[in-house]
Coordinates of N, CA and C in Angstrom, one line a residue:
X18 N 55.5 -19.1 52.8 CA 54.6 -18.3 51.9 C 55.2 -16.9 51.9
X19 N 54.9 -16.2 50.8 CA 55.4 -14.9 50.6 C 55.0 -13.9 51.7
X20 N 55.9 -13.1 52.2 CA 55.6 -12.2 53.3 C 55.0 -10.9 52.8
X21 N 55.1 -10.7 51.5 CA 54.5 -9.4 51.0 C 53.0 -9.6 50.8
X22 N 52.4 -10.7 51.0 CA 51.0 -10.9 50.9 C 50.4 -11.3 52.2
X23 N 49.1 -11.1 52.3 CA 48.3 -11.6 53.5 C 47.5 -12.8 52.9
X24 N 47.2 -13.8 53.8 CA 46.7 -15.0 53.3 C 45.3 -15.3 54.0
X25 N 44.4 -15.7 53.2 CA 43.0 -16.0 53.6 C 42.7 -17.4 53.2
X26 N 42.3 -18.2 54.2 CA 41.9 -19.6 54.0 C 40.4 -19.8 54.1
X27 N 39.8 -20.2 53.0 CA 38.4 -20.6 52.9 C 38.4 -22.2 52.8
X28 N 37.6 -22.8 53.7 CA 37.7 -24.3 53.7 C 36.4 -24.9 54.3
X29 N 35.7 -25.7 53.5 CA 34.6 -26.6 54.1 C 35.3 -27.9 54.4
X30 N 35.1 -28.4 55.6 CA 35.8 -29.6 56.0 C 35.3 -30.8 55.3
X31 N 36.3 -31.7 54.9 CA 36.0 -33.0 54.2 C 36.5 -34.1 55.0
X32 N 35.8 -35.2 55.1 CA 36.3 -36.5 55.7 C 37.3 -37.1 54.6
X33 N 38.1 -38.1 55.1 CA 39.0 -38.8 54.2 C 38.5 -40.2 53.9
X34 N 38.8 -40.8 52.8 CA 38.5 -42.2 52.5 C 39.6 -42.7 51.6
X35 N 40.2 -43.8 51.9 CA 41.2 -44.4 51.1 C 40.5 -45.4 50.1
X36 N 40.9 -45.2 48.8 CA 40.2 -46.0 47.7 C 40.8 -47.4 47.7
X37 N 40.0 -48.3 47.2 CA 40.4 -49.7 47.0 C 40.3 -50.0 45.5
X38 N 41.4 -50.2 44.8 CA 41.4 -50.3 43.4 C 41.2 -49.0 42.7
X39 N 40.8 -49.0 41.4 CA 40.7 -47.7 40.7 C 39.4 -47.0 40.9
X40 N 39.2 -46.6 42.2 CA 37.9 -45.9 42.5 C 38.2 -44.4 42.9
X41 N 39.2 -43.8 42.4 CA 39.6 -42.5 42.8 C 38.5 -41.5 42.6
X42 N 37.8 -41.6 41.4 CA 36.8 -40.6 41.1 C 35.6 -40.8 42.0
X43 N 35.2 -42.0 42.2 CA 34.0 -42.3 43.0 C 34.3 -41.9 44.5
X44 N 35.5 -42.1 44.9 CA 35.9 -41.7 46.3 C 35.8 -40.2 46.4
X45 N 36.3 -39.5 45.4 CA 36.3 -38.1 45.4 C 34.8 -37.6 45.5
X46 N 34.0 -38.3 44.7 CA 32.5 -37.9 44.7 C 31.9 -38.2 46.0
X47 N 32.3 -39.3 46.7 CA 31.8 -39.6 48.0 C 32.2 -38.5 49.0
X48 N 33.4 -38.0 49.0 CA 33.8 -37.0 49.9 C 33.0 -35.7 49.6
X49 N 32.8 -35.4 48.3 CA 32.0 -34.2 48.0 C 30.6 -34.3 48.5
X50 N 30.1 -35.6 48.5 CA 28.7 -35.8 48.9 C 28.5 -35.6 50.4
X51 N 29.5 -35.7 51.2 CA 29.3 -35.4 52.6 C 29.1 -33.9 52.9
X52 N 29.5 -33.0 51.9 CA 29.2 -31.6 52.0 C 27.9 -31.3 51.4
X53 N 27.5 -32.0 50.3 CA 26.3 -31.7 49.6 C 25.1 -32.4 50.2
X54 N 25.3 -33.5 50.8 CA 24.2 -34.3 51.5 C 24.6 -34.6 52.9
X55 N 24.7 -33.6 53.8 CA 25.2 -33.8 55.1 C 24.2 -34.7 55.9
X56 N 24.8 -35.4 57.0 CA 26.2 -35.4 57.4 C 27.0 -36.4 56.8
X57 N 26.4 -37.5 56.2 CA 27.3 -38.6 55.7 C 27.2 -38.8 54.2
X58 N 26.5 -38.1 53.5 CA 26.4 -38.3 52.1 C 25.8 -39.6 51.7
X59 N 26.3 -40.2 50.6 CA 25.7 -41.4 50.0 C 26.8 -42.5 50.2
X60 N 26.5 -43.7 50.6 CA 27.5 -44.8 50.8 C 28.3 -45.0 49.5
X61 N 29.6 -45.2 49.6 CA 30.4 -45.4 48.4 C 29.9 -46.6 47.6
X62 N 29.5 -47.6 48.3 CA 29.0 -48.9 47.6 C 27.9 -48.5 46.7
X63 N 27.0 -47.6 47.1 CA 25.9 -47.2 46.3 C 26.3 -46.5 45.1
X64 N 27.3 -45.6 45.2 CA 27.9 -44.9 44.1 C 28.5 -45.8 43.1
X65 N 29.2 -46.8 43.6 CA 29.9 -47.8 42.7 C 28.8 -48.6 41.9
X66 N 27.8 -49.0 42.7 CA 26.7 -49.8 42.1 C 26.0 -49.1 41.0
X67 N 25.7 -47.8 41.3 CA 25.0 -47.0 40.3 C 25.9 -46.8 39.0
X68 N 27.1 -46.5 39.2 CA 28.1 -46.3 38.1 C 28.2 -47.5 37.2
X69 N 28.2 -48.7 37.9 CA 28.3 -49.9 37.1 C 27.0 -50.2 36.3
X70 N 25.9 -50.0 37.0 CA 24.6 -50.3 36.4 C 24.4 -49.4 35.2
X71 N 24.9 -48.2 35.2 CA 24.6 -47.2 34.1 C 25.7 -47.3 33.0
X72 N 26.7 -48.2 33.2 CA 27.7 -48.4 32.2 C 28.8 -47.3 32.2
X73 N 28.9 -46.6 33.3 CA 29.9 -45.6 33.4 C 31.3 -46.2 33.8
X74 N 31.3 -47.3 34.4 CA 32.5 -47.9 34.9 C 32.4 -49.5 34.8
X75 N 33.6 -50.1 34.8 CA 33.7 -51.6 34.9 C 34.1 -52.0 36.3
X76 N 35.0 -51.3 36.9 CA 35.6 -51.7 38.2 C 35.8 -50.5 39.2
X77 N 35.2 -49.3 38.8 CA 35.3 -48.2 39.7 C 36.0 -47.0 39.0
X78 N 36.7 -47.2 37.9 CA 37.3 -46.2 37.2 C 36.3 -45.2 36.5
X79 N 36.7 -43.9 36.4 CA 35.8 -43.0 35.8 C 36.6 -42.1 34.8
X80 N 36.5 -42.4 33.5 CA 37.2 -41.6 32.5 C 36.4 -40.6 31.8
X81 N 35.2 -40.3 32.3 CA 34.4 -39.3 31.7 C 33.8 -38.3 32.7
X82 N 34.2 -37.0 32.6 CA 33.7 -36.0 33.5 C 32.2 -35.9 33.3
X83 N 31.7 -36.0 32.1 CA 30.3 -35.9 31.8 C 29.5 -36.9 32.5
X84 N 30.0 -38.2 32.5 CA 29.3 -39.3 33.2 C 29.4 -39.1 34.7
X85 N 30.5 -38.5 35.2 CA 30.6 -38.2 36.6 C 29.6 -37.2 37.0
X86 N 29.4 -36.2 36.2 CA 28.3 -35.2 36.4 C 27.0 -35.8 36.5
X87 N 26.7 -36.7 35.6 CA 25.3 -37.3 35.5 C 25.1 -38.2 36.8
X88 N 26.2 -38.9 37.2 CA 26.1 -39.7 38.4 C 25.9 -38.8 39.7
X89 N 26.6 -37.7 39.8 CA 26.5 -36.7 40.9 C 25.1 -36.2 41.0
X90 N 24.5 -35.8 39.8 CA 23.2 -35.2 39.8 C 22.1 -36.2 40.2
X91 N 22.3 -37.5 39.8 CA 21.3 -38.5 40.1 C 21.4 -39.0 41.6
X92 N 22.7 -39.3 42.0 CA 22.9 -39.9 43.3 C 22.8 -38.9 44.4
X93 N 23.3 -37.7 44.2 CA 23.3 -36.7 45.3 C 22.2 -35.6 45.2
X94 N 21.5 -35.6 44.0 CA 20.5 -34.6 43.9 C 21.0 -33.2 43.9
X95 N 22.2 -33.0 43.4 CA 22.8 -31.7 43.5 C 22.8 -31.0 42.1
X96 N 23.1 -29.7 42.1 CA 23.3 -29.0 40.8 C 24.7 -29.3 40.3
X97 N 24.9 -29.5 39.0 CA 26.1 -29.8 38.4 C 26.4 -28.8 37.3
X98 N 27.6 -28.3 37.3 CA 28.1 -27.5 36.2 C 29.4 -28.1 35.6
X99 N 29.4 -28.5 34.4 CA 30.5 -29.1 33.7 C 31.4 -28.0 33.1
X100 N 32.6 -27.8 33.5 CA 33.5 -26.8 33.0 C 34.3 -27.4 31.8
X101 N 34.4 -26.7 30.7 CA 35.2 -27.1 29.6 C 36.2 -26.0 29.3
X102 N 37.4 -26.4 28.7 CA 38.3 -25.4 28.4 C 39.3 -25.1 29.4
X103 N 39.4 -25.9 30.5 CA 40.4 -25.7 31.5 C 40.0 -24.8 32.7
X104 N 40.9 -24.7 33.6 CA 40.6 -23.9 34.9 C 41.0 -22.5 34.7
X105 N 41.6 -22.1 33.6 CA 42.0 -20.7 33.4 C 41.0 -19.9 32.7
X106 N 41.4 -18.7 32.2 CA 40.5 -17.8 31.5 C 39.3 -17.4 32.3
X107 N 38.1 -17.4 31.6 CA 36.9 -17.0 32.3 C 36.5 -18.0 33.4
X108 N 37.0 -19.3 33.3 CA 36.6 -20.3 34.3 C 37.3 -20.1 35.6
X109 N 38.4 -19.4 35.6 CA 39.2 -19.2 36.8 C 38.3 -18.5 37.9
X110 N 37.7 -17.4 37.5 CA 36.9 -16.7 38.5 C 35.7 -17.5 39.0
X111 N 35.1 -18.3 38.1 CA 34.0 -19.1 38.5 C 34.4 -20.1 39.5
X112 N 35.6 -20.7 39.3 CA 36.1 -21.8 40.2 C 36.3 -21.1 41.6
X113 N 37.0 -20.0 41.6 CA 37.4 -19.4 42.9 C 36.1 -18.9 43.6
X114 N 35.2 -18.3 42.9 CA 33.9 -17.9 43.6 C 33.2 -19.1 44.2
X115 N 33.2 -20.2 43.5 CA 32.6 -21.5 43.9 C 33.3 -22.0 45.2
X116 N 34.6 -22.0 45.2 CA 35.3 -22.5 46.4 C 35.2 -21.6 47.6
X117 N 35.2 -20.3 47.4 CA 35.1 -19.4 48.6 C 33.6 -19.5 49.2
X118 N 32.7 -20.0 48.4 CA 31.3 -20.2 48.8 C 31.2 -21.5 49.6
X119 N 32.3 -22.4 49.6 CA 32.2 -23.6 50.3 C 31.7 -24.8 49.6
X120 N 31.6 -24.7 48.2 CA 31.1 -25.8 47.4 C 32.2 -26.6 46.8
X121 N 32.0 -27.9 46.6 CA 33.1 -28.8 46.1 C 33.3 -28.7 44.6
X122 N 34.6 -28.9 44.3 CA 35.1 -28.9 42.9 C 35.7 -30.3 42.7
X123 N 35.3 -31.0 41.6 CA 35.9 -32.3 41.3 C 36.8 -32.1 40.1
X124 N 38.1 -32.5 40.2 CA 39.1 -32.3 39.2 C 39.8 -33.5 38.8
X125 N 39.8 -33.9 37.5 CA 40.8 -34.9 37.0 C 42.1 -34.3 36.8
X126 N 43.2 -35.0 37.0 CA 44.6 -34.5 36.8 C 45.5 -35.7 36.8
X127 N 46.8 -35.5 36.4 CA 47.8 -36.6 36.5 C 48.4 -36.6 37.8
X128 N 48.5 -37.7 38.5 CA 49.0 -37.9 39.8 C 50.5 -38.2 39.8
X129 N 51.3 -37.4 40.5 CA 52.7 -37.7 40.7 C 52.9 -38.7 41.9
X130 N 54.2 -39.1 42.2 CA 54.4 -40.1 43.2 C 54.0 -39.6 44.6
X131 N 53.9 -38.3 44.8 CA 53.5 -37.7 46.1 C 52.1 -37.2 46.0
X132 N 51.3 -37.7 45.0 CA 49.9 -37.4 44.8 C 49.6 -36.0 44.2
X133 N 50.7 -35.2 44.1 CA 50.5 -33.8 43.5 C 50.3 -33.9 42.0
X134 N 49.7 -32.8 41.5 CA 49.5 -32.8 40.0 C 50.9 -32.8 39.3
X135 N 50.9 -33.5 38.1 CA 52.1 -33.5 37.3 C 51.6 -33.6 35.8
X136 N 52.5 -33.8 34.9 CA 52.2 -33.9 33.5 C 52.7 -35.2 32.9
X137 N 51.8 -36.2 32.8 CA 52.2 -37.5 32.3 C 51.3 -37.9 31.1
X138 N 50.7 -36.9 30.4 CA 49.9 -37.1 29.2 C 48.6 -37.9 29.5
X139 N 48.2 -38.0 30.8 CA 47.0 -38.8 31.1 C 47.4 -40.2 31.6
X140 N 48.6 -40.6 31.6 CA 49.0 -42.0 32.0 C 48.7 -42.2 33.4
X141 N 48.7 -41.1 34.3 CA 48.5 -41.3 35.7 C 47.2 -40.5 36.1
X142 N 46.2 -40.6 35.2 CA 45.0 -39.9 35.4 C 44.4 -40.3 36.8
X143 N 43.9 -39.3 37.5 CA 43.5 -39.5 38.9 C 42.4 -38.4 39.2
X144 N 41.7 -38.5 40.2 CA 40.7 -37.5 40.6 C 40.9 -37.0 42.0
X145 N 40.6 -35.7 42.2 CA 40.7 -35.1 43.5 C 39.4 -34.2 43.7
X146 N 39.2 -33.9 45.0 CA 38.1 -33.0 45.3 C 38.7 -31.8 46.1
X147 N 38.2 -30.7 45.8 CA 38.6 -29.5 46.5 C 37.4 -28.8 47.1
X148 N 37.5 -28.4 48.4 CA 36.4 -27.6 49.0 C 37.1 -26.4 49.7
X149 N 38.3 -26.1 49.3 CA 38.9 -24.9 50.0 C 39.9 -24.3 49.1
X150 N 40.3 -23.0 49.4 CA 41.3 -22.3 48.6 C 42.0 -21.4 49.6
X151 N 43.3 -21.3 49.4 CA 44.2 -20.4 50.1 C 44.6 -19.2 49.2
X152 N 44.2 -18.0 49.5 CA 44.4 -16.9 48.6 C 45.5 -16.0 49.2
X153 N 46.5 -15.6 48.5 CA 47.4 -14.6 48.8 C 47.0 -13.3 48.2
X154 N 46.7 -12.3 49.1 CA 46.1 -11.1 48.6 C 46.8 -9.9 49.2
X155 N 46.6 -8.7 48.5 CA 47.3 -7.5 49.0 C 46.8 -7.0 50.3
X156 N 45.5 -7.3 50.6 CA 45.0 -6.8 51.9 C 43.7 -7.6 52.2
X157 N 43.5 -7.8 53.5 CA 42.3 -8.5 54.0 C 41.1 -7.5 54.2
X158 N 40.0 -7.7 53.6 CA 38.8 -6.8 53.9 C 38.4 -6.9 55.3
X159 N 37.8 -5.8 55.8 CA 37.4 -5.7 57.2 C 35.9 -5.3 57.1
X160 N 35.1 -5.8 58.0 CA 35.3 -6.8 59.1 C 35.0 -8.2 58.5
X161 N 35.0 -9.2 59.4 CA 34.5 -10.5 59.1 C 35.6 -11.6 59.0
X162 N 36.9 -11.1 59.2 CA 38.0 -12.1 59.2 C 38.8 -12.0 60.5
X163 N 39.3 -13.1 60.9 CA 40.1 -13.2 62.1 C 41.5 -13.8 61.8
X164 N 42.5 -13.2 62.4 CA 43.9 -13.8 62.2 C 44.1 -15.0 63.0
X165 N 44.7 -16.0 62.4 CA 45.0 -17.3 63.0 C 45.9 -17.0 64.3
X166 N 45.5 -17.6 65.4 CA 46.3 -17.3 66.6 C 47.7 -17.9 66.6
X167 N 47.9 -18.9 65.7 CA 49.2 -19.6 65.7 C 50.1 -19.2 64.4
X168 N 49.4 -18.7 63.4 CA 50.1 -18.4 62.2 C 49.8 -16.9 61.8
X169 N 50.7 -16.0 62.2 CA 50.5 -14.6 61.9 C 50.5 -14.4 60.4
X170 N 49.6 -13.6 59.9 CA 49.4 -13.3 58.5 C 48.4 -14.2 57.8
X171 N 47.9 -15.2 58.5 CA 46.9 -16.1 57.9 C 45.5 -15.7 58.6
X172 N 44.5 -15.5 57.7 CA 43.2 -15.1 58.2 C 42.2 -16.1 57.8
X173 N 41.1 -16.2 58.6 CA 40.0 -17.1 58.3 C 38.7 -16.3 58.4
X174 N 37.7 -16.6 57.5 CA 36.4 -15.9 57.7 C 35.8 -16.3 59.0
X175 N 35.2 -15.4 59.7 CA 34.5 -15.7 61.0 C 33.1 -16.2 60.7
X176 N 32.8 -17.5 61.2 CA 31.5 -18.1 60.9 C 30.4 -17.1 61.4
X177 N 29.3 -17.1 60.6 CA 28.1 -16.4 60.9 C 28.3 -14.8 61.0
X178 N 29.4 -14.3 60.5 CA 29.7 -12.9 60.5 C 29.8 -12.5 59.0
X179 N 28.9 -11.5 58.5 CA 29.0 -11.1 57.1 C 30.4 -10.6 56.8
X180 N 30.9 -11.0 55.7 CA 32.3 -10.6 55.3 C 32.3 -10.3 53.8
X181 N 33.1 -9.3 53.5 CA 33.3 -8.9 52.1 C 34.4 -9.8 51.5
X182 N 34.1 -10.3 50.3 CA 35.1 -11.1 49.6 C 36.3 -10.3 49.2
X183 N 37.5 -10.8 49.3 CA 38.7 -10.1 48.8 C 38.7 -10.1 47.3
X184 N 39.5 -9.2 46.7 CA 39.7 -9.3 45.3 C 40.4 -10.6 44.9
X185 N 39.8 -11.4 44.1 CA 40.4 -12.7 43.8 C 41.6 -12.5 42.8
X186 N 42.7 -13.1 43.2 CA 43.9 -12.9 42.3 C 43.7 -13.4 40.9
X187 N 44.0 -12.5 39.9 CA 43.8 -12.9 38.5 C 45.1 -13.5 38.0
X188 N 44.9 -14.2 36.8 CA 46.1 -14.8 36.2 C 47.2 -13.7 35.9
X189 N 48.4 -14.0 36.3 CA 49.5 -13.1 36.1 C 49.6 -12.0 37.1
X190 N 48.7 -12.0 38.1 CA 48.7 -10.9 39.1 C 49.8 -11.2 40.2
X191 N 49.9 -10.2 41.1 CA 50.9 -10.4 42.2 C 50.4 -11.3 43.3
X192 N 49.1 -11.7 43.2 CA 48.5 -12.6 44.3 C 48.9 -14.0 44.0
X193 N 48.4 -14.9 44.8 CA 48.7 -16.3 44.7 C 47.4 -17.1 45.1
X194 N 47.3 -18.3 44.5 CA 46.1 -19.2 44.7 C 46.6 -20.6 44.9
X195 N 46.2 -21.2 46.0 CA 46.4 -22.7 46.2 C 45.1 -23.4 46.5
X196 N 44.9 -24.5 45.9 CA 43.7 -25.3 46.2 C 44.0 -26.2 47.3
X197 N 43.1 -26.3 48.2 CA 43.1 -27.3 49.4 C 42.3 -28.5 48.9
X198 N 43.0 -29.6 48.7 CA 42.4 -30.8 48.0 C 42.7 -32.1 48.8
X199 N 41.8 -33.0 48.5 CA 42.0 -34.4 49.0 C 41.7 -35.4 47.9
X200 N 42.4 -36.5 48.0 CA 42.2 -37.6 47.0 C 42.3 -38.9 47.7
X201 N 42.0 -40.0 47.0 CA 41.7 -41.3 47.6 C 42.9 -42.1 48.0
X202 N 44.2 -41.5 48.0 CA 45.3 -42.3 48.4 C 46.0 -41.7 49.6
X203 N 45.4 -40.8 50.2 CA 46.0 -40.1 51.4 C 44.9 -39.7 52.4
X204 N 45.2 -39.7 53.7 CA 44.3 -39.2 54.7 C 44.3 -37.7 54.8
X205 N 45.3 -37.1 54.2 CA 45.6 -35.7 54.5 C 45.2 -34.7 53.4
X206 N 45.0 -33.5 53.8 CA 44.8 -32.4 52.8 C 46.2 -32.1 52.1
X207 N 46.1 -31.6 50.9 CA 47.3 -31.1 50.2 C 47.0 -29.8 49.7
X208 N 48.0 -28.9 49.7 CA 47.9 -27.6 49.1 C 48.6 -27.6 47.7
X209 N 47.9 -27.3 46.7 CA 48.4 -27.3 45.3 C 48.3 -26.0 44.7
X210 N 49.4 -25.6 44.1 CA 49.4 -24.3 43.3 C 48.3 -24.4 42.2
X211 N 47.5 -23.4 42.1 CA 46.4 -23.4 41.1 C 46.9 -23.7 39.7
X212 N 47.9 -23.0 39.3 CA 48.4 -23.1 37.9 C 48.9 -24.5 37.6
X213 N 49.5 -25.2 38.7 CA 50.0 -26.5 38.5 C 48.8 -27.5 38.3
X214 N 47.7 -27.3 39.0 CA 46.5 -28.1 38.8 C 45.9 -27.8 37.4
X215 N 45.9 -26.6 37.0 CA 45.4 -26.2 35.7 C 46.2 -26.8 34.6
X216 N 47.5 -26.8 34.7 CA 48.4 -27.4 33.6 C 48.2 -28.9 33.5
X217 N 48.1 -29.6 34.7 CA 47.9 -31.0 34.7 C 46.6 -31.4 34.1
X218 N 45.5 -30.7 34.4 CA 44.2 -31.0 33.9 C 44.1 -30.8 32.4
X219 N 44.9 -29.9 31.9 CA 44.8 -29.5 30.4 C 45.6 -30.5 29.5
X220 N 46.4 -31.4 30.1 CA 47.2 -32.3 29.2 C 46.8 -33.8 29.4
X221 N 45.6 -34.0 29.8 CA 45.1 -35.4 30.0 C 44.6 -35.8 28.6
X222 N 45.5 -36.5 27.8 CA 45.1 -36.8 26.4 C 45.2 -38.3 26.1
X223 N 46.0 -39.1 26.8 CA 46.2 -40.5 26.4 C 45.9 -41.5 27.5
X224 N 45.5 -42.7 27.1 CA 45.2 -43.8 28.0 C 46.6 -44.5 28.3
X225 N 46.8 -44.8 29.6 CA 48.0 -45.4 30.0 C 48.3 -46.7 29.3
X226 N 49.5 -46.9 28.7 CA 49.8 -48.2 28.0 C 49.9 -49.3 29.0
X227 N 50.3 -49.1 30.2 CA 50.3 -50.2 31.2 C 48.9 -50.6 31.6
X228 N 48.0 -49.7 31.7 CA 46.6 -50.1 31.9 C 46.0 -50.8 30.7
X229 N 46.4 -50.4 29.5 CA 45.9 -51.0 28.3 C 46.3 -52.5 28.2
X230 N 47.5 -52.8 28.8 CA 48.1 -54.1 28.7 C 47.9 -55.0 30.0
X231 N 47.1 -54.5 31.0 CA 47.0 -55.2 32.2 C 45.9 -56.3 32.2
X232 N 45.2 -56.4 31.1 CA 44.2 -57.5 30.9 C 42.8 -57.2 31.5
X233 N 42.7 -56.0 32.1 CA 41.4 -55.6 32.7 C 40.5 -54.8 31.8
X234 N 39.3 -54.8 32.1 CA 38.3 -54.0 31.2 C 38.1 -52.6 31.9
X235 N 38.2 -51.6 31.0 CA 38.0 -50.2 31.5 C 37.0 -49.6 30.6
X236 N 36.1 -48.8 31.1 CA 35.1 -48.0 30.3 C 35.7 -46.7 30.0
X237 N 36.1 -46.5 28.7 CA 36.7 -45.2 28.2 C 35.7 -44.7 27.1
X238 N 35.4 -43.4 27.2 CA 34.4 -42.9 26.3 C 34.9 -42.8 24.9
X239 N 34.0 -42.6 23.9 CA 34.4 -42.4 22.5 C 35.3 -41.1 22.5
X240 N 36.4 -41.2 21.8 CA 37.3 -40.0 21.8 C 38.4 -40.2 22.9
X241 N 38.3 -41.2 23.7 CA 39.3 -41.5 24.7 C 39.4 -40.6 25.8
X242 N 40.6 -40.6 26.5 CA 40.9 -39.8 27.6 C 40.8 -38.3 27.3
X243 N 41.2 -37.9 26.1 CA 41.2 -36.5 25.7 C 39.7 -36.0 25.7
X244 N 38.8 -36.8 25.2 CA 37.4 -36.4 25.1 C 36.7 -36.5 26.5
X245 N 37.2 -37.4 27.3 CA 36.5 -37.7 28.6 C 37.0 -36.8 29.7
X246 N 38.3 -36.4 29.7 CA 38.8 -35.7 30.9 C 39.5 -34.4 30.6
X247 N 40.1 -34.3 29.5 CA 41.0 -33.1 29.2 C 40.3 -31.8 29.3
X248 N 40.9 -30.9 30.2 CA 40.4 -29.6 30.4 C 39.0 -29.4 31.0
X249 N 38.6 -30.5 31.7 CA 37.2 -30.5 32.2 C 37.3 -30.6 33.8
X250 N 36.2 -30.1 34.4 CA 36.0 -30.2 35.8 C 34.6 -30.1 36.2
X251 N 34.2 -30.4 37.4 CA 32.8 -30.3 37.8 C 32.7 -29.3 39.0
X252 N 31.7 -28.4 38.9 CA 31.3 -27.6 40.0 C 30.0 -28.2 40.6
X253 N 30.0 -28.5 41.8 CA 28.8 -29.1 42.4 C 28.2 -28.2 43.5
X254 N 26.9 -28.1 43.5 CA 26.2 -27.2 44.5 C 25.0 -28.0 45.0
X255 N 24.6 -27.7 46.3 CA 23.4 -28.4 46.8 C 22.2 -28.1 46.0

């Protein structure tokens, strides 16, 4: 990481769960549920059952952010804000404020071979959940932050100590933003460049031809992947 910046990590801890079949969205929602309905959230089996009963899915797939929001609201009893128009512009500040407050963000994106965001026109549409953000800033506000004992230059907010939020890096600024995310094909956190996630989320337009030809039934909303996923995300709050 750049030595000209100081780094602050905000993170609400998430458990991991490996998906079985095309359940990436519901697994991401289950992870978010452990933060919103502690300590264990809602059983994944219950989320799948509810999604099937309401016609949101056939086998666990979720191609509609709006339906995911409805399911989150009903199953978790949480507040749901559906973002449209991508993660940039005025939405960028709302997303960062949400994450530094410790609340989950559900994001559809295209998944590369290493699970990172890529650009495949929606052919590899996948879901992730983020409850953390790593900010590269010009200076760390004082007090309320402690430097990591093993990683000089990395700071953490001190629990139960009031702290001033840093200036959130704006688009095109000298700062840096990475999302700390999990998804249903790995046990581990991944750090993703914010702009990379934003770009991947904005180009989800087409249904995968290989999925269309695999003989299985998928629930895809009117307007297809573009209408259901493109440029959309969910902010969830207790």
